[in-house]
mmCIF file of C-alpha atoms and ligand atoms in Angstrom:
data_model
loop_
_atom_site.group_PDB
_atom_site.id
_atom_site.type_symbol
_atom_site.label_atom_id
_atom_site.label_comp_id
_atom_site.label_asym_id
_atom_site.label_seq_id
_atom_site.Cartn_x
_atom_site.Cartn_y
_atom_site.Cartn_z
ATOM 1 C CA MET H 315 111.961 107.280 162.369
ATOM 2 C CA LYS H 316 108.461 106.253 163.323
ATOM 3 C CA ALA H 317 107.857 102.500 163.561
ATOM 4 C CA ALA H 318 105.169 100.079 164.783
ATOM 5 C CA VAL H 319 106.949 97.635 167.089
ATOM 6 C CA VAL H 320 105.902 94.290 168.566
ATOM 7 C CA HIS H 321 107.239 93.965 172.113
ATOM 8 C CA SER H 322 105.106 91.090 173.266
ATOM 9 C CA PHE H 323 102.723 88.638 171.551
ATOM 10 C CA ASP H 324 99.910 89.481 173.948
ATOM 11 C CA ARG H 325 100.113 93.263 173.662
ATOM 12 C CA PRO H 326 99.172 95.710 170.886
ATOM 13 C CA LEU H 327 101.921 97.137 168.667
ATOM 14 C CA GLU H 328 103.572 100.308 169.958
ATOM 15 C CA ILE H 329 104.308 103.338 167.801
ATOM 16 C CA GLU H 330 107.833 104.443 168.617
ATOM 17 C CA GLU H 331 110.550 106.824 167.509
ATOM 18 C CA LEU H 332 113.634 104.780 166.568
ATOM 19 C CA PRO H 333 116.990 105.664 164.974
ATOM 20 C CA ILE H 334 117.121 105.243 161.172
ATOM 21 C CA PRO H 335 119.077 102.002 160.546
ATOM 22 C CA SER H 336 122.291 101.938 158.493
ATOM 23 C CA PRO H 337 122.683 99.611 155.506
ATOM 24 C CA GLU H 338 125.571 97.148 155.773
ATOM 25 C CA ALA H 339 127.414 95.504 152.884
ATOM 26 C CA GLY H 340 124.920 94.177 150.333
ATOM 27 C CA GLN H 341 122.026 96.088 151.887
ATOM 28 C CA VAL H 342 119.987 99.155 151.004
ATOM 29 C CA LEU H 343 118.147 101.667 153.149
ATOM 30 C CA VAL H 344 114.621 102.247 151.827
ATOM 31 C CA ARG H 345 112.414 105.212 152.726
ATOM 32 C CA ILE H 346 109.033 103.531 152.977
ATOM 33 C CA GLU H 347 106.094 105.101 151.130
ATOM 34 C CA THR H 348 103.465 102.401 151.529
ATOM 35 C CA SER H 349 103.168 99.144 153.421
ATOM 36 C CA GLY H 350 100.332 96.635 153.200
ATOM 37 C CA LEU H 351 98.820 94.819 156.157
ATOM 38 C CA CYS H 352 98.818 91.062 155.506
ATOM 39 C CA HIS H 353 97.184 88.480 157.766
ATOM 40 C CA THR H 354 100.677 87.074 158.275
ATOM 41 C CA ASP H 355 101.668 90.299 160.038
ATOM 42 C CA ILE H 356 98.887 89.662 162.534
ATOM 43 C CA HIS H 357 100.035 86.075 163.077
ATOM 44 C CA ALA H 358 103.581 87.407 163.527
ATOM 45 C CA ALA H 359 102.552 90.089 166.005
ATOM 46 C CA ARG H 360 100.647 87.506 168.037
ATOM 47 C CA GLY H 361 103.179 84.696 167.768
ATOM 48 C CA GLU H 362 100.546 82.361 166.327
ATOM 49 C CA TRP H 363 102.713 80.142 164.139
ATOM 50 C CA PRO H 364 104.851 77.157 165.129
ATOM 51 C CA VAL H 365 108.027 79.153 164.315
ATOM 52 C CA LYS H 366 107.800 82.483 166.130
ATOM 53 C CA PRO H 367 109.657 85.752 165.577
ATOM 54 C CA SER H 368 111.618 87.250 168.496
ATOM 55 C CA PRO H 369 110.318 90.538 169.894
ATOM 56 C CA PRO H 370 111.057 93.351 169.659
ATOM 57 C CA PHE H 371 110.533 93.461 165.897
ATOM 58 C CA ILE H 372 108.795 95.535 163.221
ATOM 59 C CA PRO H 373 106.271 93.586 161.081
ATOM 60 C CA GLY H 374 105.481 94.266 157.426
ATOM 61 C CA HIS H 375 106.422 92.396 154.237
ATOM 62 C CA GLU H 376 104.625 94.576 151.711
ATOM 63 C CA GLY H 377 106.847 97.618 152.116
ATOM 64 C CA VAL H 378 107.432 99.811 149.052
ATOM 65 C CA GLY H 379 109.630 102.860 148.953
ATOM 66 C CA ILE H 380 112.583 104.726 147.566
ATOM 67 C CA VAL H 381 116.194 103.581 147.923
ATOM 68 C CA GLU H 382 117.854 106.246 150.004
ATOM 69 C CA ARG H 383 121.308 104.726 150.587
ATOM 70 C CA VAL H 384 123.200 101.739 149.233
ATOM 71 C CA GLY H 385 125.616 99.924 151.559
ATOM 72 C CA SER H 386 129.119 98.909 150.527
ATOM 73 C CA GLY H 387 129.599 95.832 148.349
ATOM 74 C CA PRO H 388 127.451 94.631 145.465
ATOM 75 C CA ALA H 389 124.424 96.842 144.761
ATOM 76 C CA TYR H 390 122.778 94.580 142.126
ATOM 77 C CA GLY H 391 122.050 97.593 139.966
ATOM 78 C CA LEU H 392 120.270 99.567 142.675
ATOM 79 C CA GLU H 393 120.811 103.283 143.057
ATOM 80 C CA PRO H 394 119.369 105.930 145.331
ATOM 81 C CA GLY H 395 116.045 107.207 144.024
ATOM 82 C CA MET H 396 114.826 103.873 142.654
ATOM 83 C CA ARG H 397 111.473 102.567 143.861
ATOM 84 C CA VAL H 398 111.645 99.042 145.257
ATOM 85 C CA ALA H 399 109.509 96.490 147.073
ATOM 86 C CA LEU H 400 110.607 94.586 150.192
ATOM 87 C CA PRO H 401 108.940 91.162 149.992
ATOM 88 C CA TRP H 402 108.568 88.332 152.520
ATOM 89 C CA LEU H 403 111.618 86.563 151.043
ATOM 90 C CA GLY H 404 114.008 89.165 152.442
ATOM 91 C CA TYR H 405 117.124 87.048 151.991
ATOM 92 C CA ALA H 406 118.029 83.649 150.557
ATOM 93 C CA CYS H 407 121.510 82.122 150.443
ATOM 94 C CA GLY H 408 121.825 82.026 146.668
ATOM 95 C CA VAL H 409 123.912 78.830 146.623
ATOM 96 C CA CYS H 410 121.774 75.954 147.914
ATOM 97 C CA ARG H 411 119.962 73.401 145.736
ATOM 98 C CA TYR H 412 116.693 75.348 146.092
ATOM 99 C CA CYS H 413 118.166 78.750 145.319
ATOM 100 C CA ASN H 414 119.790 77.273 142.236
ATOM 101 C CA SER H 415 116.728 75.564 140.838
ATOM 102 C CA GLY H 416 114.198 78.397 140.763
ATOM 103 C CA ARG H 417 112.942 77.535 144.229
ATOM 104 C CA GLU H 418 114.569 80.221 146.357
ATOM 105 C CA THR H 419 111.397 80.474 148.457
ATOM 106 C CA LEU H 420 112.325 77.047 149.872
ATOM 107 C CA CYS H 421 115.865 78.112 150.878
ATOM 108 C CA PRO H 422 116.532 76.813 154.406
ATOM 109 C CA GLU H 423 118.751 79.830 155.117
ATOM 110 C CA GLN H 424 116.075 82.375 154.198
ATOM 111 C CA LEU H 425 115.262 85.404 156.320
ATOM 112 C CA ASN H 426 111.797 86.907 156.150
ATOM 113 C CA MET H 427 110.816 90.560 156.162
ATOM 114 C CA GLY H 428 108.768 91.623 159.137
ATOM 115 C CA TYR H 429 109.690 88.391 160.907
ATOM 116 C CA ALA H 430 113.468 87.804 161.141
ATOM 117 C CA ILE H 431 114.277 91.163 159.502
ATOM 118 C CA ASN H 432 112.537 94.368 160.610
ATOM 119 C CA GLY H 433 109.781 95.080 158.116
ATOM 120 C CA GLY H 434 107.873 97.867 156.444
ATOM 121 C CA PHE H 435 105.707 99.149 159.295
ATOM 122 C CA ALA H 436 108.168 102.016 159.662
ATOM 123 C CA GLU H 437 109.352 105.121 157.861
ATOM 124 C CA TYR H 438 112.584 103.316 156.872
ATOM 125 C CA ALA H 439 113.589 99.692 156.412
ATOM 126 C CA ILE H 440 116.734 97.811 155.453
ATOM 127 C CA GLY H 441 116.580 95.341 152.581
ATOM 128 C CA TYR H 442 119.121 92.995 151.017
ATOM 129 C CA ALA H 443 120.008 94.511 147.647
ATOM 130 C CA ARG H 444 119.856 91.102 145.947
ATOM 131 C CA HIS H 445 116.317 90.483 147.154
ATOM 132 C CA VAL H 446 114.490 93.778 146.848
ATOM 133 C CA VAL H 447 112.539 94.038 143.592
ATOM 134 C CA ARG H 448 112.280 97.163 141.474
ATOM 135 C CA VAL H 449 108.816 98.652 141.033
ATOM 136 C CA PRO H 450 108.410 99.807 137.432
ATOM 137 C CA ASP H 451 107.367 103.350 136.586
ATOM 138 C CA GLY H 452 103.645 103.507 136.112
ATOM 139 C CA VAL H 453 102.863 101.258 139.083
ATOM 140 C CA ASP H 454 101.471 103.300 141.982
ATOM 141 C CA PRO H 455 103.285 102.548 145.264
ATOM 142 C CA ALA H 456 99.939 101.972 146.985
ATOM 143 C CA ASP H 457 99.126 99.288 144.398
ATOM 144 C CA ALA H 458 102.659 97.896 144.576
ATOM 145 C CA ALA H 459 102.397 97.216 148.313
ATOM 146 C CA PRO H 460 99.634 94.567 148.154
ATOM 147 C CA LEU H 461 101.202 93.118 145.008
ATOM 148 C CA THR H 462 104.403 92.484 146.990
ATOM 149 C CA CYS H 463 102.804 89.700 149.041
ATOM 150 C CA ALA H 464 99.136 89.215 148.164
ATOM 151 C CA GLY H 465 99.931 89.586 144.475
ATOM 152 C CA VAL H 466 103.023 87.451 144.116
ATOM 153 C CA THR H 467 101.740 84.770 146.491
ATOM 154 C CA THR H 468 98.573 84.176 144.526
ATOM 155 C CA TYR H 469 100.257 84.643 141.152
ATOM 156 C CA LYS H 470 102.554 81.780 142.135
ATOM 157 C CA ALA H 471 99.665 79.741 143.531
ATOM 158 C CA VAL H 472 97.839 80.020 140.208
ATOM 159 C CA LYS H 473 100.985 78.797 138.417
ATOM 160 C CA VAL H 474 101.204 75.912 140.884
ATOM 161 C CA SER H 475 97.510 75.126 140.290
ATOM 162 C CA GLU H 476 98.249 74.585 136.572
ATOM 163 C CA ALA H 477 94.999 76.375 135.754
ATOM 164 C CA ASP H 478 94.299 76.908 132.076
ATOM 165 C CA SER H 479 91.469 78.070 129.858
ATOM 166 C CA SER H 480 89.439 74.899 130.366
ATOM 167 C CA SER H 481 89.743 74.868 134.177
ATOM 168 C CA LEU H 482 87.240 75.693 136.856
ATOM 169 C CA VAL H 483 89.234 77.287 139.676
ATOM 170 C CA ALA H 484 87.731 77.721 143.137
ATOM 171 C CA VAL H 485 89.259 80.512 145.200
ATOM 172 C CA TYR H 486 88.509 80.164 148.899
ATOM 173 C CA GLY H 487 88.808 83.533 150.623
ATOM 174 C CA ALA H 488 88.295 86.662 148.509
ATOM 175 C CA GLY H 489 90.215 89.082 150.730
ATOM 176 C CA GLY H 490 93.662 90.584 150.172
ATOM 177 C CA LEU H 491 95.118 87.421 148.627
ATOM 178 C CA GLY H 492 91.940 85.976 147.193
ATOM 179 C CA HIS H 493 90.951 89.025 145.166
ATOM 180 C CA MET H 494 94.321 88.819 143.403
ATOM 181 C CA ALA H 495 94.065 85.024 142.959
ATOM 182 C CA ILE H 496 90.764 85.500 141.134
ATOM 183 C CA GLN H 497 92.384 87.897 138.681
ATOM 184 C CA TYR H 498 95.455 85.745 137.996
ATOM 185 C CA ALA H 499 93.227 82.718 137.460
ATOM 186 C CA ARG H 500 91.126 84.742 135.017
ATOM 187 C CA ILE H 501 94.288 85.764 133.130
ATOM 188 C CA THR H 502 94.907 82.051 132.409
ATOM 189 C CA GLY H 503 91.431 81.954 130.871
ATOM 190 C CA ALA H 504 90.029 79.779 133.635
ATOM 191 C CA SER H 505 86.521 80.128 134.976
ATOM 192 C CA VAL H 506 86.524 81.193 138.633
ATOM 193 C CA VAL H 507 84.216 80.515 141.558
ATOM 194 C CA ALA H 508 84.910 82.649 144.640
ATOM 195 C CA VAL H 509 83.978 81.479 148.140
ATOM 196 C CA ASP H 510 83.818 83.932 151.042
ATOM 197 C CA PRO H 511 81.465 84.543 153.992
ATOM 198 C CA ASN H 512 81.664 88.335 153.509
ATOM 199 C CA PRO H 513 79.059 89.607 150.971
ATOM 200 C CA ALA H 514 81.133 92.738 150.204
ATOM 201 C CA ARG H 515 84.112 90.575 149.214
ATOM 202 C CA LEU H 516 81.884 88.459 146.960
ATOM 203 C CA GLU H 517 80.583 91.572 145.251
ATOM 204 C CA THR H 518 84.162 92.675 144.557
ATOM 205 C CA ALA H 519 84.937 89.147 143.331
ATOM 206 C CA LEU H 520 82.232 89.432 140.665
ATOM 207 C CA GLU H 521 83.491 92.871 139.616
ATOM 208 C CA ILE H 522 87.032 91.583 139.074
ATOM 209 C CA GLY H 523 86.089 88.541 137.048
ATOM 210 C CA ALA H 524 84.704 85.679 139.156
ATOM 211 C CA GLU H 525 81.872 83.997 137.250
ATOM 212 C CA HIS H 526 80.356 82.296 140.275
ATOM 213 C CA ILE H 527 80.226 83.188 143.958
ATOM 214 C CA VAL H 528 79.369 81.075 146.981
ATOM 215 C CA ASN H 529 78.722 82.350 150.474
ATOM 216 C CA PRO H 530 79.381 79.403 152.822
ATOM 217 C CA ALA H 531 77.056 81.016 155.367
ATOM 218 C CA ASP H 532 74.165 80.545 152.916
ATOM 219 C CA GLU H 533 75.014 77.360 151.049
ATOM 220 C CA ASP H 534 77.381 74.421 151.178
ATOM 221 C CA PRO H 535 80.319 75.290 148.893
ATOM 222 C CA GLN H 536 80.991 71.621 148.219
ATOM 223 C CA ALA H 537 77.497 71.086 146.801
ATOM 224 C CA ALA H 538 77.481 74.387 144.905
ATOM 225 C CA ILE H 539 80.853 73.731 143.230
ATOM 226 C CA GLN H 540 80.117 70.048 142.503
ATOM 227 C CA ARG H 541 76.967 71.250 140.699
ATOM 228 C CA LEU H 542 79.332 73.249 138.436
ATOM 229 C CA GLY H 543 81.233 70.029 137.702
ATOM 230 C CA GLY H 544 83.784 70.254 140.507
ATOM 231 C CA ALA H 545 86.884 72.405 140.708
ATOM 232 C CA ASP H 546 89.938 71.393 138.679
ATOM 233 C CA ALA H 547 91.927 73.462 141.128
ATOM 234 C CA ALA H 548 91.052 74.997 144.487
ATOM 235 C CA ILE H 549 93.299 77.725 145.875
ATOM 236 C CA VAL H 550 92.776 78.300 149.590
ATOM 237 C CA THR H 551 93.757 81.719 150.885
ATOM 238 C CA ALA H 552 91.368 81.616 153.852
ATOM 239 C CA ALA H 553 92.867 81.369 157.324
ATOM 240 C CA THR H 554 90.668 78.582 158.681
ATOM 241 C CA PRO H 555 91.075 74.785 158.334
ATOM 242 C CA ILE H 556 87.343 74.471 157.582
ATOM 243 C CA ALA H 557 87.914 76.283 154.277
ATOM 244 C CA PHE H 558 90.650 73.772 153.381
ATOM 245 C CA GLU H 559 88.306 70.873 154.102
ATOM 246 C CA GLN H 560 85.505 72.445 152.059
ATOM 247 C CA ALA H 561 87.939 73.137 149.222
ATOM 248 C CA PHE H 562 89.087 69.525 149.247
ATOM 249 C CA ARG H 563 85.501 68.313 148.919
ATOM 250 C CA SER H 564 84.777 70.735 146.081
ATOM 251 C CA LEU H 565 87.449 69.227 143.789
ATOM 252 C CA ALA H 566 86.662 67.383 140.580
ATOM 253 C CA ARG H 567 88.409 64.041 140.050
ATOM 254 C CA GLY H 568 92.088 64.640 139.332
ATOM 255 C CA GLY H 569 91.745 68.057 140.958
ATOM 256 C CA ARG H 570 94.464 69.971 142.700
ATOM 257 C CA LEU H 571 94.255 71.609 146.118
ATOM 258 C CA VAL H 572 96.725 74.471 146.577
ATOM 259 C CA PHE H 573 97.453 75.430 150.183
ATOM 260 C CA VAL H 574 98.230 79.138 150.566
ATOM 261 C CA GLY H 575 96.530 80.494 153.692
ATOM 262 C CA LEU H 576 98.205 79.764 157.022
ATOM 263 C CA PRO H 577 95.591 79.381 159.761
ATOM 264 C CA ALA H 578 96.646 79.707 163.397
ATOM 265 C CA GLU H 579 94.921 76.308 163.820
ATOM 266 C CA ASN H 580 97.418 74.131 161.944
ATOM 267 C CA HIS H 581 95.558 70.915 161.081
ATOM 268 C CA MET H 582 92.793 69.746 158.782
ATOM 269 C CA ARG H 583 91.063 66.402 158.395
ATOM 270 C CA LEU H 584 91.947 64.717 155.137
ATOM 271 C CA PRO H 585 90.170 61.555 153.946
ATOM 272 C CA ILE H 586 92.655 59.070 152.468
ATOM 273 C CA PHE H 587 90.101 57.039 150.514
ATOM 274 C CA GLU H 588 88.759 59.998 148.486
ATOM 275 C CA THR H 589 92.287 61.326 147.903
ATOM 276 C CA VAL H 590 93.398 58.022 146.394
ATOM 277 C CA LEU H 591 90.293 57.217 144.365
ATOM 278 C CA GLY H 592 89.914 60.772 143.108
ATOM 279 C CA GLY H 593 93.596 60.949 142.106
ATOM 280 C CA LEU H 594 93.740 64.235 144.013
ATOM 281 C CA ASP H 595 96.826 66.356 144.222
ATOM 282 C CA LEU H 596 97.725 68.487 147.259
ATOM 283 C CA ARG H 597 100.347 71.200 146.970
ATOM 284 C CA GLY H 598 101.738 73.866 149.269
ATOM 285 C CA SER H 599 102.698 77.189 147.688
ATOM 286 C CA ILE H 600 104.752 79.753 149.573
ATOM 287 C CA VAL H 601 104.997 83.339 148.260
ATOM 288 C CA GLY H 602 106.931 83.616 144.959
ATOM 289 C CA THR H 603 110.427 84.330 143.713
ATOM 290 C CA ARG H 604 111.892 87.730 142.831
ATOM 291 C CA HIS H 605 111.237 86.855 139.225
ATOM 292 C CA ASP H 606 107.583 86.041 139.947
ATOM 293 C CA LEU H 607 107.240 89.463 141.599
ATOM 294 C CA GLU H 608 108.743 91.166 138.535
ATOM 295 C CA GLU H 609 106.100 89.400 136.430
ATOM 296 C CA VAL H 610 103.371 90.525 138.838
ATOM 297 C CA PHE H 611 104.464 94.153 138.526
ATOM 298 C CA GLU H 612 104.633 93.854 134.751
ATOM 299 C CA LEU H 613 101.084 92.458 134.532
ATOM 300 C CA HIS H 614 99.906 95.354 136.663
ATOM 301 C CA ARG H 615 101.815 97.927 134.619
ATOM 302 C CA ARG H 616 100.044 96.549 131.553
ATOM 303 C CA GLY H 617 96.690 97.162 133.241
ATOM 304 C CA LEU H 618 95.733 93.489 133.582
ATOM 305 C CA THR H 619 95.158 93.565 137.353
ATOM 306 C CA GLN H 620 93.611 95.935 139.833
ATOM 307 C CA VAL H 621 94.292 96.211 143.540
ATOM 308 C CA GLU H 622 91.441 96.959 145.922
ATOM 309 C CA TYR H 623 92.674 98.680 149.051
ATOM 310 C CA ALA H 624 91.926 101.349 151.605
ATOM 311 C CA GLU H 625 94.563 103.534 153.207
ATOM 312 C CA ARG H 626 95.353 103.880 156.874
ATOM 313 C CA SER H 627 98.016 105.758 158.782
ATOM 314 C CA LEU H 628 100.610 103.759 160.679
ATOM 315 C CA GLU H 629 99.426 105.261 163.990
ATOM 316 C CA ASP H 630 96.182 103.318 163.463
ATOM 317 C CA VAL H 631 97.937 99.954 163.089
ATOM 318 C CA ASN H 632 96.132 98.287 166.006
ATOM 319 C CA ARG H 633 92.718 99.448 164.837
ATOM 320 C CA ALA H 634 93.567 98.292 161.314
ATOM 321 C CA ILE H 635 94.390 94.828 162.664
ATOM 322 C CA GLU H 636 90.991 94.713 164.381
ATOM 323 C CA GLU H 637 89.302 95.738 161.123
ATOM 324 C CA VAL H 638 90.966 92.835 159.301
ATOM 325 C CA LEU H 639 90.084 90.354 162.028
ATOM 326 C CA ASP H 640 86.435 91.348 162.464
ATOM 327 C CA GLY H 641 85.831 91.713 158.717
ATOM 328 C CA SER H 642 84.907 95.404 158.929
ATOM 329 C CA ALA H 643 87.807 96.592 156.724
ATOM 330 C CA PRO H 644 86.221 98.453 153.788
ATOM 331 C CA ALA H 645 88.519 96.848 151.192
ATOM 332 C CA PRO H 646 90.275 93.487 150.750
ATOM 333 C CA ARG H 647 93.599 95.112 151.686
ATOM 334 C CA LEU H 648 94.586 97.890 154.088
ATOM 335 C CA VAL H 649 97.690 99.864 153.152
ATOM 336 C CA PHE H 650 99.618 102.152 155.472
ATOM 337 C CA ARG H 651 100.672 105.311 153.729
ATOM 338 C CA MET H 652 103.737 107.007 155.177
ATOM 339 C CA PRO H 653 104.219 110.765 155.058
ATOM 340 C CA SER H 654 107.001 110.388 152.454
ATOM 341 C CA ALA H 655 104.522 108.929 149.931
ATOM 342 C CA ASP H 656 102.815 112.287 149.732
ATOM 343 C CA LEU H 657 106.150 113.905 148.939
ATOM 344 C CA ALA H 658 106.442 111.606 145.923
ATOM 345 C CA ALA H 659 102.803 112.300 145.027
ATOM 346 C CA SER H 660 103.387 116.046 144.945
ATOM 347 C CA HIS H 661 106.131 115.411 142.379
ATOM 348 C CA GLY H 662 103.653 114.340 139.759
ATOM 349 C CA HIS H 663 102.803 110.818 140.828
ATOM 350 C CA VAL H 664 99.143 110.165 140.192
ATOM 351 C CA HIS H 665 97.240 108.363 142.890
ATOM 352 C CA SER H 666 94.543 106.413 141.166
ATOM 353 C CA ALA H 667 92.949 103.878 143.444
ATOM 354 C CA VAL H 668 89.903 103.990 145.657
ATOM 355 C CA THR H 669 90.309 105.405 149.107
ATOM 356 C CA VAL H 670 87.440 104.410 151.336
HETATM 357 ZN ZN1 ZN A 817 101.732 88.320 153.321
HETATM 358 ZN ZN1 ZN A 818 119.411 78.942 149.456
#
């Protein structure tokens, strides 16, 4: 199988021919159709986080494809031919206090796709049957890929933000994650202000439901959002600590700052006085559970969300990474489309989204 492999944090990914892996007990082999490129994959490939993956490995935690083989042992209802998603939470123990209280994303035994487990930047990937999530009929695999991380992560963040119809929600970063956050916040009935330095992303933000936009290159987001009354919740998907600091200062009293983005630079300055007097609430939110992802797919199947993406071939993985980093990507999300996706397409699957 073809795969994009990280051999060293300071070198580009290499496209290689590797043997197709075999599923062990409790695992499934998935023939990948589509796989989204998340900023996390870039951090992984460059070893930019405090906990680093061990090369060689295959990134990708937005893989979507067809179950080809089921290993021995429990299959959790999966059968060959089913379409599934392979999310960041590739495995959790299932028995710890977190797994048993709806907080499996906090499981200390977890293994992550594209990090500890080889991910979706390949023609095949192995998933744990208990943790892959079925993609319902009617959801295009190219839409399903970004929903598998960008979607579920921001869907959960909006839940964590406790946004409701009377809230003003500020979304910092209107890229792959942010453009989904805007839509989930709108579904709660909240009013949304999107903050992003890229004018194209702000234009998309308006099209998908943001009522206000702020370009921090042109105006101070703190002042602009305080003029609107201050944000009841600010969800930060941007990968720079400056955005977190701006988001903090844009909160209304009693507001909630939800940390989602994971900048390579790990620290922000946080004023204690304003946090205490403003009764401010700071929360971290990491991806979402399998159940959250099922809800994300269901919302999409019902037509309540749209995914903005452009397709790339896996051979272009290094150029795609550059496009994300320099802001030249033509859509909030880039999705690698594997040759097998076109097989499925020729069997009557309608491909609906924009290809730029
Ligand atoms: Zn991701
Ligand atoms: Zn656990």
